[in-house]
Amino acid sequence: RKDGAARLAVNFEADRVELFKEVAQLRWLGYRVPETIALVADEARERYPAAVALRAACRAYGVARAALAPGDEILLRPWLAAVRDRVSRAFPRDAGGYAKVSW
């Protein structure tokens, strides 16, 4: 939260990206990768494109909101409400106010 306002952030660790790239290289070289590590790497590889797209969308929304003058916000209120509505439908909140995201 920044200045009391909620902010959407993508929690995808860079370590997971490195892991799935290293596992791919090890497999390519013919090494056997332990199953638990391979499962975590495969899961990260599947989620990575969505995480990158969501992170870019969040960054673009934040930049666009920061560029708005206070007077312009009134004119754009219907579009901003539509974006907030879509985000809230995609990430419903639990009783604690945190977004519930399940894969």
PDB file of C-alpha atoms in Angstrom, residues 26-89:
ATOM      1  CA  LEU A  26      20.539 -29.437 -17.520  1.00  0.00           C
ATOM      2  CA  ARG A  27      17.927 -31.495 -19.366  1.00  0.00           C
ATOM      3  CA  TRP A  28      19.333 -30.353 -22.702  1.00  0.00           C
ATOM      4  CA  LEU A  29      22.799 -31.472 -21.593  1.00  0.00           C
ATOM      5  CA  GLY A  30      21.372 -34.873 -20.676  1.00  0.00           C
ATOM      6  CA  TYR A  31      21.528 -34.611 -16.900  1.00  0.00           C
ATOM      7  CA  ARG A  32      18.825 -36.167 -14.760  1.00  0.00           C
ATOM      8  CA  VAL A  33      17.046 -33.552 -12.633  1.00  0.00           C
ATOM      9  CA  PRO A  34      15.403 -34.636  -9.338  1.00  0.00           C
ATOM     10  CA  GLU A  35      11.627 -34.886  -9.705  1.00  0.00           C
ATOM     11  CA  THR A  36      10.733 -32.339  -6.998  1.00  0.00           C
ATOM     12  CA  ILE A  37      13.013 -29.708  -8.517  1.00  0.00           C
ATOM     13  CA  ALA A  38      11.733 -30.511 -12.002  1.00  0.00           C
ATOM     14  CA  LEU A  39       8.103 -30.096 -10.847  1.00  0.00           C
ATOM     15  CA  VAL A  40       8.805 -26.674  -9.323  1.00  0.00           C
ATOM     16  CA  ALA A  41      10.683 -25.606 -12.464  1.00  0.00           C
ATOM     17  CA  ASP A  42       7.896 -26.818 -14.765  1.00  0.00           C
ATOM     18  CA  GLU A  43       5.263 -24.992 -12.713  1.00  0.00           C
ATOM     19  CA  ALA A  44       7.314 -21.778 -12.832  1.00  0.00           C
ATOM     20  CA  ARG A  45       7.781 -22.148 -16.605  1.00  0.00           C
ATOM     21  CA  GLU A  46       4.014 -22.471 -17.074  1.00  0.00           C
ATOM     22  CA  ARG A  47       3.214 -19.422 -14.917  1.00  0.00           C
ATOM     23  CA  TYR A  48       5.997 -17.164 -16.191  1.00  0.00           C
ATOM     24  CA  PRO A  49       4.210 -15.748 -19.294  1.00  0.00           C
ATOM     25  CA  ALA A  50       1.131 -14.803 -17.264  1.00  0.00           C
ATOM     26  CA  ALA A  51       3.259 -13.205 -14.541  1.00  0.00           C
ATOM     27  CA  VAL A  52       5.210 -11.122 -17.066  1.00  0.00           C
ATOM     28  CA  ALA A  53       2.017  -9.971 -18.811  1.00  0.00           C
ATOM     29  CA  LEU A  54       0.320  -9.098 -15.526  1.00  0.00           C
ATOM     30  CA  ARG A  55       3.389  -7.237 -14.286  1.00  0.00           C
ATOM     31  CA  ALA A  56       3.513  -5.188 -17.513  1.00  0.00           C
ATOM     32  CA  ALA A  57      -0.203  -4.404 -17.285  1.00  0.00           C
ATOM     33  CA  CYS A  58       0.157  -3.260 -13.663  1.00  0.00           C
ATOM     34  CA  ARG A  59       3.118  -1.071 -14.556  1.00  0.00           C
ATOM     35  CA  ALA A  60       1.277   0.478 -17.531  1.00  0.00           C
ATOM     36  CA  TYR A  61      -1.797   1.195 -15.393  1.00  0.00           C
ATOM     37  CA  GLY A  62       0.353   2.813 -12.700  1.00  0.00           C
ATOM     38  CA  VAL A  63       2.170   5.011 -15.216  1.00  0.00           C
ATOM     39  CA  ALA A  64      -1.108   6.052 -16.840  1.00  0.00           C
ATOM     40  CA  ARG A  65      -2.689   6.871 -13.468  1.00  0.00           C
ATOM     41  CA  ALA A  66       0.337   8.921 -12.417  1.00  0.00           C
ATOM     42  CA  ALA A  67       0.193  10.927 -15.647  1.00  0.00           C
ATOM     43  CA  LEU A  68      -3.439  11.952 -15.127  1.00  0.00           C
ATOM     44  CA  ALA A  69      -4.099  15.477 -13.962  1.00  0.00           C
ATOM     45  CA  PRO A  70      -6.723  15.749 -11.197  1.00  0.00           C
ATOM     46  CA  GLY A  71      -9.159  17.464 -13.574  1.00  0.00           C
ATOM     47  CA  ASP A  72      -8.790  14.741 -16.194  1.00  0.00           C
ATOM     48  CA  GLU A  73      -9.642  12.007 -13.715  1.00  0.00           C
ATOM     49  CA  ILE A  74     -13.266  13.160 -13.636  1.00  0.00           C
ATOM     50  CA  LEU A  75     -13.535  12.771 -17.414  1.00  0.00           C
ATOM     51  CA  LEU A  76     -11.984   9.304 -17.340  1.00  0.00           C
ATOM     52  CA  ARG A  77     -13.871   8.009 -14.294  1.00  0.00           C
ATOM     53  CA  PRO A  78     -16.049   5.491 -16.262  1.00  0.00           C
ATOM     54  CA  TRP A  79     -12.980   3.881 -17.850  1.00  0.00           C
ATOM     55  CA  LEU A  80     -11.045   3.794 -14.591  1.00  0.00           C
ATOM     56  CA  ALA A  81     -14.057   2.187 -12.892  1.00  0.00           C
ATOM     57  CA  ALA A  82     -14.205  -0.443 -15.656  1.00  0.00           C
ATOM     58  CA  VAL A  83     -10.533  -1.310 -15.148  1.00  0.00           C
ATOM     59  CA  ARG A  84     -11.000  -1.550 -11.382  1.00  0.00           C
ATOM     60  CA  ASP A  85     -14.078  -3.722 -11.894  1.00  0.00           C
ATOM     61  CA  ARG A  86     -12.199  -6.157 -14.125  1.00  0.00           C
ATOM     62  CA  VAL A  87      -9.292  -6.375 -11.699  1.00  0.00           C
ATOM     63  CA  SER A  88     -11.607  -6.955  -8.746  1.00  0.00           C
ATOM     64  CA  ARG A  89     -13.440  -9.716 -10.659  1.00  0.00           C
TER      65      ARG A  89
END
